[in-house]
PDB file of C-alpha atoms in Angstrom:
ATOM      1  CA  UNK A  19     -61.907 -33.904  20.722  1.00 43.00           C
ATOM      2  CA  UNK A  20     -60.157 -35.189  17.730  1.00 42.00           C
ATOM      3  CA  UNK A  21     -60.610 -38.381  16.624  1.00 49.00           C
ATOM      4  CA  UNK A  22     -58.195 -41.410  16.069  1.00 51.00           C
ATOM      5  CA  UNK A  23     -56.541 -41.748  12.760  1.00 44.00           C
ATOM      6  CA  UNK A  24     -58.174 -44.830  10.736  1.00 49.00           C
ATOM      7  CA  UNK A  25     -56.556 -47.444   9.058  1.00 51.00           C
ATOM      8  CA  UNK A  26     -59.017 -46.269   5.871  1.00 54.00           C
ATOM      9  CA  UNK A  27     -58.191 -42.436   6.368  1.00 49.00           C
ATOM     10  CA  UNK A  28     -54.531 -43.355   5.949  1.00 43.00           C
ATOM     11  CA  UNK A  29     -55.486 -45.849   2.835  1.00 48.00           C
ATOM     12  CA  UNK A  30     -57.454 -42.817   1.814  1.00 52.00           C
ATOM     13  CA  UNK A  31     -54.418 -40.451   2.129  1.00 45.00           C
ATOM     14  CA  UNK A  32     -52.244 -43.005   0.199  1.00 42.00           C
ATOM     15  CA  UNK A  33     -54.366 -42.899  -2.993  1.00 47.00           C
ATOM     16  CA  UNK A  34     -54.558 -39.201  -3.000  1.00 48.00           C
ATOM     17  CA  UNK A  35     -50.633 -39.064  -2.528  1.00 46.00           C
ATOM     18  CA  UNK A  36     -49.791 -42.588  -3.449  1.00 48.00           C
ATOM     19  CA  UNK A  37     -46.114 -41.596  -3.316  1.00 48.00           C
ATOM     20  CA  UNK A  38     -46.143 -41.268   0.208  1.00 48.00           C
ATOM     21  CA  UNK A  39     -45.568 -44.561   0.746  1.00 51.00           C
ATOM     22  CA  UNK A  40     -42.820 -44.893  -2.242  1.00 60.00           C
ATOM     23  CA  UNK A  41     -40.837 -41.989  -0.608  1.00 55.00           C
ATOM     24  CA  UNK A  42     -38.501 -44.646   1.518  1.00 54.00           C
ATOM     25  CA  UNK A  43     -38.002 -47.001  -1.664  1.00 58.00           C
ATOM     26  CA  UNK A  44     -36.844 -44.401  -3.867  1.00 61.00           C
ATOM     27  CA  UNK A  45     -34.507 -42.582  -1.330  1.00 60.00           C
ATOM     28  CA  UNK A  46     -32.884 -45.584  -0.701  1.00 60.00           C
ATOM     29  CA  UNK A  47     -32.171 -46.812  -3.907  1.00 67.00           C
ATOM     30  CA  UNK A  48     -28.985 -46.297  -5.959  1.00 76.00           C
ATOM     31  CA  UNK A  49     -29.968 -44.551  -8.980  1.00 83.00           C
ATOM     32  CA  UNK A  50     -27.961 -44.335 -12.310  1.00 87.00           C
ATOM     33  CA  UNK A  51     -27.249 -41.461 -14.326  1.00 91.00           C
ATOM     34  CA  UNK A  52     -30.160 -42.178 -16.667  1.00 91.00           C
ATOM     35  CA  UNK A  53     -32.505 -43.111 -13.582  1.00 89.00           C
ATOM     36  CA  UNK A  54     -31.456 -39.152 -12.631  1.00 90.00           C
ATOM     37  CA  UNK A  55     -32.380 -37.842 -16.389  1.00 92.00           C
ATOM     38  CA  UNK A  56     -35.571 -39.709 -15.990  1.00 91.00           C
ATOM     39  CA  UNK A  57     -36.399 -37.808 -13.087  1.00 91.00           C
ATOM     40  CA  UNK A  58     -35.134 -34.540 -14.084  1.00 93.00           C
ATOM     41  CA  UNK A  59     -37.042 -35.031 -17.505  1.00 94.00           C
ATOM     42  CA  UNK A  60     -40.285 -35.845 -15.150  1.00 93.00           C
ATOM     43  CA  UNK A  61     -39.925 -32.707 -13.183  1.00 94.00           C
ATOM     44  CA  UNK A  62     -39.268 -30.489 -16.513  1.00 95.00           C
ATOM     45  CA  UNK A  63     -43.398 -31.810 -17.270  1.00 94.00           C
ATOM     46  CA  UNK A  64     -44.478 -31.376 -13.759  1.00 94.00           C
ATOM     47  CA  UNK A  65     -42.810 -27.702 -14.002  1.00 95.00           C
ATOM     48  CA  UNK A  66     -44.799 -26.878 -17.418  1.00 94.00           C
ATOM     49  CA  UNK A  67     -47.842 -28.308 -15.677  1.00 93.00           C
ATOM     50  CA  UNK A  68     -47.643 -25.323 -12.954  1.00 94.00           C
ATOM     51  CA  UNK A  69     -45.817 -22.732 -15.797  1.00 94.00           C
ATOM     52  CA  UNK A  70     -46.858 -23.691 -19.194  1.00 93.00           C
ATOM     53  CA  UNK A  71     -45.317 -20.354 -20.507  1.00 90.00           C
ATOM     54  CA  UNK A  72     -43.063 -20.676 -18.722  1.00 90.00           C
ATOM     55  CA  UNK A  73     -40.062 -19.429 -21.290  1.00 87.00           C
ATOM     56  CA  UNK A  74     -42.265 -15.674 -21.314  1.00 87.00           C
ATOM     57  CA  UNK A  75     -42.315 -15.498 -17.675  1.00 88.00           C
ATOM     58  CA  UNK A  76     -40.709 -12.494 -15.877  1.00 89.00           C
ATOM     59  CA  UNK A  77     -40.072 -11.426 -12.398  1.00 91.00           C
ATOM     60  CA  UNK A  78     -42.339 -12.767  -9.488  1.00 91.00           C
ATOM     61  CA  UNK A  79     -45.473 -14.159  -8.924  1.00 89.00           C
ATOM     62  CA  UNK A  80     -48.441 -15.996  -7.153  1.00 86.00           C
ATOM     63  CA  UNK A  81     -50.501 -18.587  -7.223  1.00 88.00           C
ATOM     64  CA  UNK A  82     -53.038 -18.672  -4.717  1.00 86.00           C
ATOM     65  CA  UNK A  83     -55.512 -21.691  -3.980  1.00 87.00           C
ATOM     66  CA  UNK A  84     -58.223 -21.247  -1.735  1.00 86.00           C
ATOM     67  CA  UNK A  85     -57.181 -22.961   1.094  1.00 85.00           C
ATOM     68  CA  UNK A  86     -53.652 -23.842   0.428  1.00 84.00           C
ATOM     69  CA  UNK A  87     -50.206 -22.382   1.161  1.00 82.00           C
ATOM     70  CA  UNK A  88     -49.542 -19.425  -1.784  1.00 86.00           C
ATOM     71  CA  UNK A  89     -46.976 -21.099  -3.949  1.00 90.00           C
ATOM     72  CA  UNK A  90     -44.537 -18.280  -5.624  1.00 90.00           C
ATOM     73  CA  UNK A  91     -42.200 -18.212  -8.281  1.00 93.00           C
ATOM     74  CA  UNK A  92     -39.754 -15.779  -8.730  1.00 93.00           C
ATOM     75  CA  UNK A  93     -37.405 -15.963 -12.614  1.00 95.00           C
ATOM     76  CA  UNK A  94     -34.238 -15.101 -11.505  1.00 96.00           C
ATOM     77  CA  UNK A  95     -32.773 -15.380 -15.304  1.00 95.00           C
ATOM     78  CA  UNK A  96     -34.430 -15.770 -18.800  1.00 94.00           C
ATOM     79  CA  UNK A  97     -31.777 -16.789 -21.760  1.00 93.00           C
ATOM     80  CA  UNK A  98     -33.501 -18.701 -24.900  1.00 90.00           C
ATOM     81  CA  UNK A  99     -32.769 -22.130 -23.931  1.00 94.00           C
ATOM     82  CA  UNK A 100     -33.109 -21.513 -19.830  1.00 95.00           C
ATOM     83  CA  UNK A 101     -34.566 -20.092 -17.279  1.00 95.00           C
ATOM     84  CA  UNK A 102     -33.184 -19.755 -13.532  1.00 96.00           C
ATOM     85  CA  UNK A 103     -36.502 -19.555 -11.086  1.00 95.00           C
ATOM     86  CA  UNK A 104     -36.944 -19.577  -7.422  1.00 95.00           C
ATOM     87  CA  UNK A 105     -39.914 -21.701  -6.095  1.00 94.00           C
ATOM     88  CA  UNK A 106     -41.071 -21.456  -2.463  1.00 90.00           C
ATOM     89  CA  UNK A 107     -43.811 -21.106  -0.147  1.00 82.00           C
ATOM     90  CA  UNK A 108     -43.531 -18.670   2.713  1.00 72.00           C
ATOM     91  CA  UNK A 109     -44.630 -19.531   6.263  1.00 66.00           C
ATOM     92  CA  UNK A 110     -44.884 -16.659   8.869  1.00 61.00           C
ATOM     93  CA  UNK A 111     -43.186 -16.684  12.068  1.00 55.00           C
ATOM     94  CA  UNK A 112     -42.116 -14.378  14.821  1.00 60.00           C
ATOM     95  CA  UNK A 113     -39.281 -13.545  13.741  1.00 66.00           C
ATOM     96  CA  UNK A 114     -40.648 -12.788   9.848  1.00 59.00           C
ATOM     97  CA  UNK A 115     -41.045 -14.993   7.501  1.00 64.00           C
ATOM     98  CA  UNK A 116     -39.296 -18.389   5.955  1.00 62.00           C
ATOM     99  CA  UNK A 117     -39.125 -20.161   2.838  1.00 61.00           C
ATOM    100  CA  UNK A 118     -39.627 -24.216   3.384  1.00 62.00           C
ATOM    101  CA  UNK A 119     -39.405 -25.641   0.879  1.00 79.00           C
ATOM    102  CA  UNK A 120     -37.000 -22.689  -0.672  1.00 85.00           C
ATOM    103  CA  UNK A 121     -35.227 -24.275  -4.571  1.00 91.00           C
ATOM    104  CA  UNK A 122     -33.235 -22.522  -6.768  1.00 94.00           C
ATOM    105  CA  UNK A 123     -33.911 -24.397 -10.358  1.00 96.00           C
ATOM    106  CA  UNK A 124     -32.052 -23.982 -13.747  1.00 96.00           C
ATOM    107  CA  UNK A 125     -34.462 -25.191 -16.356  1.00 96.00           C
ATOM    108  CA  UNK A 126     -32.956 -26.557 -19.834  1.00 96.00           C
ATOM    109  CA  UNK A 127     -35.673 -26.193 -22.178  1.00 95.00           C
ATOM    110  CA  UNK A 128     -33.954 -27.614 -25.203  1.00 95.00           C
ATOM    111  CA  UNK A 129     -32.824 -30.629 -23.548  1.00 95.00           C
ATOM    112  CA  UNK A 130     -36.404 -30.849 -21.041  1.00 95.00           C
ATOM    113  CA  UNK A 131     -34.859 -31.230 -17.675  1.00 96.00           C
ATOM    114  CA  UNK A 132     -34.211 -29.516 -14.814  1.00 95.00           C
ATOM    115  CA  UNK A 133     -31.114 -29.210 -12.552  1.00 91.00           C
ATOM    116  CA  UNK A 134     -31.557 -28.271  -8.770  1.00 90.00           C
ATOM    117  CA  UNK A 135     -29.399 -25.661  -7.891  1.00 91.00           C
ATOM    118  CA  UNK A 136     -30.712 -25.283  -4.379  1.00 87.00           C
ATOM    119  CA  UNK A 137     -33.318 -26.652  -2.593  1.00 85.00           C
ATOM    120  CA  UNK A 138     -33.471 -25.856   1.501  1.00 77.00           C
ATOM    121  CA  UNK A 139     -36.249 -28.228   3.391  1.00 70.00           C
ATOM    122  CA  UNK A 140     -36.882 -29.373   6.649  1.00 59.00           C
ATOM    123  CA  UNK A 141     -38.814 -32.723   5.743  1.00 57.00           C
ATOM    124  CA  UNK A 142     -36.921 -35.353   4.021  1.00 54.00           C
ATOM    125  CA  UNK A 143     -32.636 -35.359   4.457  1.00 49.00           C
ATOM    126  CA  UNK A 144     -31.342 -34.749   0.930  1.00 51.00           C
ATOM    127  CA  UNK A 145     -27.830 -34.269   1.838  1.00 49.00           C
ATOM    128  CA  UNK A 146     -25.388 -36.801   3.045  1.00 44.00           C
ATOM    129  CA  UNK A 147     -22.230 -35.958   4.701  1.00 44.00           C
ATOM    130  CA  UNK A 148     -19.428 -37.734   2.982  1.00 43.00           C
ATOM    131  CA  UNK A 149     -21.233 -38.330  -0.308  1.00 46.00           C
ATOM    132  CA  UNK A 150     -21.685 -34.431  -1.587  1.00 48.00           C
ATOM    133  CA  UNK A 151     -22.143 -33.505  -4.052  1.00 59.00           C
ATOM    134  CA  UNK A 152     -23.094 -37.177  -5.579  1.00 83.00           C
ATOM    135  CA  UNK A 153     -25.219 -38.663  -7.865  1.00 87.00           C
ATOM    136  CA  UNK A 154     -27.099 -39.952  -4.496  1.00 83.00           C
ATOM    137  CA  UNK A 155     -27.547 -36.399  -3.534  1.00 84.00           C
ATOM    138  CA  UNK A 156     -28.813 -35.225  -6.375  1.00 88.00           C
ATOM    139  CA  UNK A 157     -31.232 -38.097  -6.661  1.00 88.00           C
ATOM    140  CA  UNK A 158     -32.457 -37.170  -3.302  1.00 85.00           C
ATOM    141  CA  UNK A 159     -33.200 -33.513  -4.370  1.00 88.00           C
ATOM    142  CA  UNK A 160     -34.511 -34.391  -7.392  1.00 90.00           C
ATOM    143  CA  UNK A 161     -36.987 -37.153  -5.481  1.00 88.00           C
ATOM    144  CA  UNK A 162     -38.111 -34.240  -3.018  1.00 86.00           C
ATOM    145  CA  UNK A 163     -38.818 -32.059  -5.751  1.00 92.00           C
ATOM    146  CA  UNK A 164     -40.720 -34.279  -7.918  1.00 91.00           C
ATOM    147  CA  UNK A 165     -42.903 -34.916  -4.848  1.00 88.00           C
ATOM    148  CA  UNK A 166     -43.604 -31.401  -4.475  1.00 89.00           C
ATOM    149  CA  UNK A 167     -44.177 -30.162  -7.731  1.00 93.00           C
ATOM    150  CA  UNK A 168     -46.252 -32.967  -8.117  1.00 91.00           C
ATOM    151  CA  UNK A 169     -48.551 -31.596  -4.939  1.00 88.00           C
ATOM    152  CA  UNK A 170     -48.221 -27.999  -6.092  1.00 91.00           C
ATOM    153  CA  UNK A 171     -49.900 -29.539  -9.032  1.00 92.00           C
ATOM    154  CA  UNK A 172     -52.667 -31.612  -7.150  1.00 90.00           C
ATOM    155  CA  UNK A 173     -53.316 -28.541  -5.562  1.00 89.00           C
ATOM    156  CA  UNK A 174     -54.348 -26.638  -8.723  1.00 91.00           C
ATOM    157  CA  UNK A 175     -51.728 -24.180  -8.468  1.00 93.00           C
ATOM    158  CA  UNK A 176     -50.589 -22.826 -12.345  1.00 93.00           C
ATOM    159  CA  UNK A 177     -48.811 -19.478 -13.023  1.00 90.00           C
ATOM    160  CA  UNK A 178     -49.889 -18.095 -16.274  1.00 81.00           C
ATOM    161  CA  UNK A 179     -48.260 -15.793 -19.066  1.00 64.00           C
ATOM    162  CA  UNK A 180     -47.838 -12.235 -17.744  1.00 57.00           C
ATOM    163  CA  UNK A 181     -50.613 -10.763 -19.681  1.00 48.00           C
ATOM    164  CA  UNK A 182     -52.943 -13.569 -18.443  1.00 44.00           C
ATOM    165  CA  UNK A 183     -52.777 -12.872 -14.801  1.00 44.00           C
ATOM    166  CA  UNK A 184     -52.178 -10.114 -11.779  1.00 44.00           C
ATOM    167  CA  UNK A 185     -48.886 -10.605 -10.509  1.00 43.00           C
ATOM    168  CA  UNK A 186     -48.886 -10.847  -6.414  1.00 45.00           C
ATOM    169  CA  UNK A 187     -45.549  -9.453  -5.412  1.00 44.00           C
ATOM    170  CA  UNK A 188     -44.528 -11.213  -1.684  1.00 44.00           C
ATOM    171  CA  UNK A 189     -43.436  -7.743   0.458  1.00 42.00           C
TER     172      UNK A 189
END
């Protein structure tokens, strides 16, 4: 038998992921443009925190934690000032399997941000009907993202330069 959920294991939860409880406030704020370059600028250094060679990257690959979801990454384009990836983790169902969170990201490495092309969730709503595409959209996305690549991060998860690591090809 499980047992209740304490008042100090949720404390406990909150300063391991303190922005659990900052998730509401930020979603429901209006940003500005700069507030959105902040953020965009703030994933670019989570992003180099997972892939700090990131700009030699090629093709796909893994990293796997012991006993966390495989994170993969996937570059999709390589130019020299950015790089198109796919980030996702895949979870298995009947049917096969599905990417949740699934983003398609262009990353600017000149200017140090990071533009969501698309991102496909199920846990926080990112889009809102009559708004899209706004600067409140794009806030959201960028909000979920940050949040993620900030746990991919807590997790330990880091994909290295191709001659630093075996690539794990998803099949």
């Amino acid at each position: 038998m499980e047992r209740p959920v304490s008042e100090g294991d949720i404390r406990n939860r909150l300063m391991q992921y303190p922005w659990i409880s900052q998730i509401g406030k930020l979603l429901n704020r209006s940003p500005t443009v700069g507030d959105l370059l902040d953020l965009c600028e703030e994933n670019y250094a989570l992003l180099l925190q997972l892939a700090p060679d990131l700009d030699r990257l090629e093709g796909k690959s893994a990293s796997c934690r012991p006993g966390h979801m495989d994170l993969y990454l996937e570059v999709l384009e390589q130019t020299p000032y950015t790089t198109m990836l796919h980030i996702t983790y895949y979870f298995s169902h009947r049917e096969g399997q599905e990417a949740d969170p699934d983003a398609v990201l262009r990353v600017y490495h000149d200017a140090h941000q990071i533009e969501v092309i698309r991102l496909r969730q199920h846990i926080l709503p990112v889009e809102s009907i009559y708004q899209h595409p706004s600067l409140y959209n794009k806030w959201k996305m960028n909000v979920f993202l940050s949040k993620w690549l900030g746990f991919c991060v807590l997790q330990g998860h880091r994909f290295e330069a191709p001659e630093q690591f075996l690539t794990k090809m998803h099949g």
